Structure formats: structure tokens, C-alpha cells
XYZ file of N, CA and C in Angstrom:
357
model
N -109.409 52.185 16.147
C -107.923 52.486 16.128
C -106.973 51.420 16.777
N -106.270 50.790 16.117
C -105.614 49.854 16.766
C -104.527 50.511 17.613
N -104.552 49.884 19.081
C -103.711 50.328 20.047
C -102.067 50.324 19.657
N -100.978 51.204 20.022
C -99.860 50.838 19.943
C -99.097 50.100 20.595
N -98.308 49.173 20.240
C -97.719 47.990 20.814
C -96.251 48.722 21.522
N -96.151 47.685 22.448
C -94.686 48.142 23.078
C -93.687 48.777 22.233
N -93.411 47.778 20.806
C -92.413 48.179 19.876
C -92.694 49.580 19.774
N -93.828 49.860 18.980
C -93.983 51.243 18.730
C -94.085 52.321 19.637
N -94.227 52.036 20.805
C -94.031 53.215 21.852
C -92.401 53.232 21.930
N -91.905 52.070 22.179
C -90.366 52.241 22.295
C -89.641 52.824 21.204
N -90.352 52.654 19.963
C -89.604 53.159 18.645
C -89.726 54.776 18.815
N -90.815 55.322 19.158
C -91.154 56.732 19.378
C -90.114 57.240 20.444
N -89.927 56.882 21.642
C -88.901 57.035 22.688
C -87.439 56.914 22.014
N -87.285 55.895 21.287
C -85.821 55.676 20.703
C -85.430 57.094 19.590
N -86.441 57.223 18.919
C -86.418 57.952 17.776
C -86.301 59.355 18.450
N -86.818 59.842 19.269
C -86.585 61.010 19.768
C -85.162 61.240 20.465
N -85.177 60.508 21.257
C -83.957 60.374 22.166
C -82.257 60.384 21.122
N -82.403 59.221 20.590
C -81.042 59.036 19.912
C -81.053 59.752 18.355
N -82.221 59.765 17.737
C -81.894 60.260 16.310
C -82.035 61.821 16.639
N -83.364 62.287 17.028
C -83.647 63.703 17.173
C -82.736 64.520 18.116
N -82.631 64.115 19.545
C -81.640 64.730 20.193
C -80.396 64.732 20.245
N -80.114 63.530 19.487
C -78.632 62.999 19.523
C -77.724 62.764 20.801
N -78.723 61.942 21.689
C -77.957 61.615 22.673
C -77.588 60.264 22.589
N -76.499 59.745 23.507
C -76.161 58.452 23.689
C -76.511 57.692 24.836
N -76.156 56.693 24.999
C -76.588 55.958 26.345
C -76.148 56.651 27.580
N -74.997 57.084 27.570
C -74.287 57.429 28.683
C -74.237 59.023 28.976
N -74.895 59.596 28.100
C -75.154 61.230 28.118
C -75.846 61.692 29.296
N -75.803 62.573 29.715
C -76.855 63.100 30.777
C -78.263 63.072 30.175
N -79.139 63.048 30.815
C -80.589 63.348 30.181
C -80.951 64.388 30.737
N -81.652 65.453 29.925
C -82.037 66.639 30.695
C -83.025 66.666 31.348
N -82.939 67.421 32.539
C -84.041 67.675 33.551
C -83.838 66.560 34.439
N -82.908 65.684 34.492
C -82.235 64.660 35.553
C -80.866 64.562 35.819
N -80.821 64.020 36.916
C -79.416 63.981 37.202
C -78.744 62.387 37.009
N -79.649 61.897 35.884
C -79.211 60.473 35.616
C -78.848 60.647 34.073
N -78.145 59.212 33.627
C -77.970 59.080 32.115
C -79.115 58.874 31.216
N -78.883 58.829 30.306
C -80.289 58.338 29.302
C -80.712 57.103 29.640
N -79.483 55.914 29.772
C -79.937 54.810 29.944
C -80.670 54.538 31.434
N -79.938 55.453 32.348
C -80.542 55.407 33.882
C -82.071 55.658 33.738
N -82.222 56.977 32.932
C -83.492 57.352 32.831
C -84.701 56.606 32.031
N -84.164 56.051 31.067
C -85.147 54.891 30.337
C -85.516 53.684 30.943
N -84.673 53.266 31.882
C -84.424 51.906 32.600
C -85.089 52.096 34.065
N -85.626 53.428 34.659
C -85.870 53.567 35.722
C -87.170 52.810 36.216
N -87.081 52.413 37.423
C -88.219 51.400 37.810
C -89.494 51.999 37.671
N -90.496 51.323 37.679
C -91.796 52.054 37.465
C -92.373 52.137 38.831
N -93.562 52.851 39.192
C -93.905 52.830 40.176
C -94.884 51.194 40.819
N -94.470 50.758 41.580
C -95.429 49.609 42.009
C -96.960 49.863 42.818
N -97.843 49.623 42.348
C -99.025 49.670 43.496
C -99.304 48.545 43.994
N -98.568 47.520 44.053
C -98.740 45.995 44.804
C -99.425 46.429 46.198
N -98.300 47.225 46.814
C -98.887 47.657 48.463
C -100.165 47.582 48.609
N -100.438 49.062 47.756
C -101.855 49.659 48.011
C -102.997 48.494 47.604
N -102.846 47.821 46.686
C -103.808 46.885 46.229
C -103.818 45.728 47.231
N -102.578 45.182 47.643
C -103.014 43.802 48.475
C -103.869 43.876 49.636
N -104.563 44.683 50.370
C -105.239 44.690 51.176
C -106.624 44.591 50.846
N -106.978 45.027 49.438
C -108.249 44.966 48.989
C -108.320 43.982 47.949
N -107.420 43.398 47.714
C -107.556 42.287 46.607
C -108.788 41.124 46.526
N -109.089 40.810 47.690
C -110.329 40.255 47.863
C -111.636 40.538 47.525
N -111.786 41.997 47.302
C -112.850 43.102 46.834
C -112.809 43.550 45.542
N -111.613 43.475 45.268
C -111.637 44.122 43.837
C -112.196 43.024 42.644
N -112.667 43.569 41.543
C -113.280 42.867 40.498
C -112.291 42.720 39.402
N -111.442 43.812 39.232
C -110.590 43.996 37.858
C -109.670 45.035 38.250
N -108.340 44.645 37.570
C -107.173 45.324 37.512
C -106.743 45.443 36.330
N -106.523 46.761 35.656
C -105.546 47.077 34.870
C -104.161 47.637 34.598
N -103.803 47.209 34.232
C -102.021 47.684 33.922
C -102.238 48.425 32.411
N -102.468 49.604 32.478
C -102.539 50.339 31.282
C -100.985 51.012 30.849
N -100.486 50.549 29.925
C -99.770 51.243 29.528
C -99.621 51.812 28.148
N -99.674 51.333 26.775
C -100.110 52.012 25.489
C -101.507 51.964 25.487
N -102.180 52.854 24.695
C -103.663 52.870 24.281
C -104.540 53.680 25.155
N -104.003 54.266 26.265
C -104.439 55.330 26.774
C -105.415 54.852 27.889
N -105.211 55.798 29.263
C -106.259 55.437 30.255
C -107.554 55.444 30.370
N -108.059 56.842 29.399
C -109.377 56.906 29.124
C -109.980 55.800 28.223
N -109.241 55.490 27.138
C -109.523 54.620 25.840
C -109.486 52.867 26.656
N -108.733 52.570 27.354
C -108.914 51.281 28.266
C -109.401 50.931 29.151
N -109.799 51.912 29.982
C -110.379 51.657 31.517
C -111.571 50.969 31.562
N -112.439 51.271 30.098
C -114.024 50.687 29.977
C -113.717 49.494 29.660
N -112.658 48.710 29.408
C -112.634 47.383 29.442
C -113.065 46.506 30.602
N -112.832 47.273 32.034
C -112.911 46.673 33.092
C -114.220 47.220 34.220
N -114.499 48.084 33.227
C -115.698 48.844 33.870
C -117.291 48.112 33.805
N -118.252 48.143 34.817
C -119.248 47.460 34.360
C -120.066 48.461 33.322
N -120.647 47.996 32.522
C -121.932 48.963 32.084
C -122.673 50.063 32.615
N -122.590 51.213 32.170
C -122.899 52.314 32.790
C -122.150 52.831 33.565
N -120.870 52.741 33.883
C -120.199 53.213 34.952
C -119.136 53.886 34.081
N -118.640 55.187 34.782
C -117.624 55.692 34.084
C -116.618 55.874 35.125
N -115.355 56.265 34.661
C -114.155 56.650 35.375
C -113.966 58.216 35.242
N -113.655 58.913 36.447
C -113.101 59.879 36.145
C -111.692 60.154 36.517
N -110.795 60.706 35.551
C -109.579 60.275 35.492
C -108.701 62.137 35.427
N -108.462 62.692 36.687
C -107.894 63.987 36.842
C -106.359 63.420 36.289
N -106.253 64.190 35.337
C -104.642 63.829 34.714
C -103.794 64.871 35.347
N -104.254 66.010 35.833
C -103.421 66.721 36.912
C -103.300 66.251 38.256
N -103.488 65.079 38.566
C -103.091 64.543 39.879
C -102.168 64.153 39.860
N -101.148 63.606 38.875
C -99.694 63.300 39.316
C -98.674 64.154 38.468
N -97.565 64.151 39.036
C -96.575 64.990 38.160
C -95.827 63.792 36.922
N -95.693 64.633 35.834
C -95.088 63.986 34.756
C -93.581 63.885 35.203
N -93.172 62.619 34.741
C -91.628 62.342 35.158
C -91.004 63.060 34.390
N -89.803 63.488 34.508
C -89.181 64.529 33.468
C -88.786 63.459 32.310
N -88.798 62.009 32.220
C -88.539 61.761 30.720
C -89.776 62.235 29.630
N -90.920 62.122 30.400
C -92.046 62.574 29.429
C -91.855 63.834 28.926
N -91.746 64.632 29.940
C -91.619 66.093 29.427
C -90.901 66.483 28.517
N -89.494 65.957 28.659
C -88.566 65.933 27.652
C -88.693 65.314 26.111
N -89.385 64.159 26.397
C -89.821 63.411 24.795
C -90.778 64.540 24.299
N -91.651 64.843 25.022
C -92.958 65.570 24.469
C -92.252 67.156 23.724
N -91.368 67.754 24.481
C -90.896 69.084 24.294
C -89.743 68.829 22.547
N -89.068 67.321 22.950
C -87.790 67.311 22.075
C -88.735 66.870 20.704
N -89.655 65.888 21.153
C -90.243 64.969 19.811
C -91.591 65.910 19.049
N -91.634 66.891 19.953
C -92.979 67.695 19.742
C -94.205 67.244 19.352
N -94.381 66.207 20.386
C -95.521 65.490 20.598
C -96.656 66.030 21.154
N -97.389 65.792 20.739
C -98.826 66.668 21.304
C -99.212 65.688 22.717
N -99.972 66.717 23.692
C -100.348 65.947 24.766
C -101.419 64.839 24.908
N -102.123 64.912 23.629
C -102.940 63.865 23.583
C -102.304 62.860 23.008
N -101.431 62.820 22.116
C -100.589 61.826 21.769
C -99.726 61.151 22.680
N -99.151 61.818 23.710
C -98.445 61.379 24.635
C -99.208 60.453 25.818
N -100.368 60.937 25.813
C -101.485 60.583 27.051
C -101.575 58.985 26.077
N -102.187 59.021 24.594
C -102.534 57.645 24.141
C -101.494 56.918 24.177
N -99.978 57.338 23.905
C -98.992 56.505 23.524
C -98.088 55.927 24.717
N -98.006 56.791 25.313
C -97.186 56.658 26.661
C -97.756 56.969 28.032
N -99.128 57.239 28.005
C -99.650 57.262 29.396
C -99.020 58.275 30.374
N -98.003 58.995 29.926
C -97.447 60.223 30.688
C -96.995 59.609 31.977
N -96.199 58.191 31.827
C -95.739 57.659 33.081
C -96.669 56.934 34.179
N -97.823 56.975 33.982
C -98.765 56.369 34.873
C -99.498 55.207 34.230
N -99.124 54.014 34.928
C -99.601 52.506 34.395
C -100.790 52.021 34.971
């Protein structure tokens, strides 16, 4: 299966927000105190500070955006190793909850295409 690229992910989000929800860039974004533009351009979480102390011991790092954590993490794990991902261990940012509900996107598709806010 072909991995969704950045353009496909952005297209899905834009379609839901601007075509289906009929929001404009300066409209308030549901479940937030921000505008649509602010919600869409919010900074991602940086893991640099947490990783810096162990960089000399780390053999691989993956910044996974589209394609899914479970589908892509195997590319950096040694043969025979598995990763356990507890999808309930992080809160979904409001942007992703709104996109899922308004776009009627399945949870699996949200994980695969947008990673629910975890990179």
C-alpha cells in the first residue's frame, strides 16, 4: 500500500475544514479558543530536549507523520524486535478529534493518515 504523502494529508484536512465544515481561516475552530488558521499552524511537540542526553546511544530515530506509527516503526527496529504502542497514552489534540468527527474518518484512517497528532 502506498504511503500518504504530505499533500494527501493536507488535502484531507483542508477538504474537511473548508469544504465540509465551511469554515474560513479566521473563524473560531471548534473545541479550541483559536482560529482555524491558528489551530492548523500550531507548533508540534519537539522531542529534542528528551533525546539530546541519549543521542550517543540511539541507533535510529523516526519522525513518523503519515503512514502510521505501527506501519513505519518497523523500518528502524532490528529483526525480531517489536514495538508496543499504547495509543491511549496520549491525548488527541482537538484538531484531530474535530477532523475525525466532521469528516467521518475512521479511527484507523486517522491513525494511518494523520497519526492523531503524534509524530
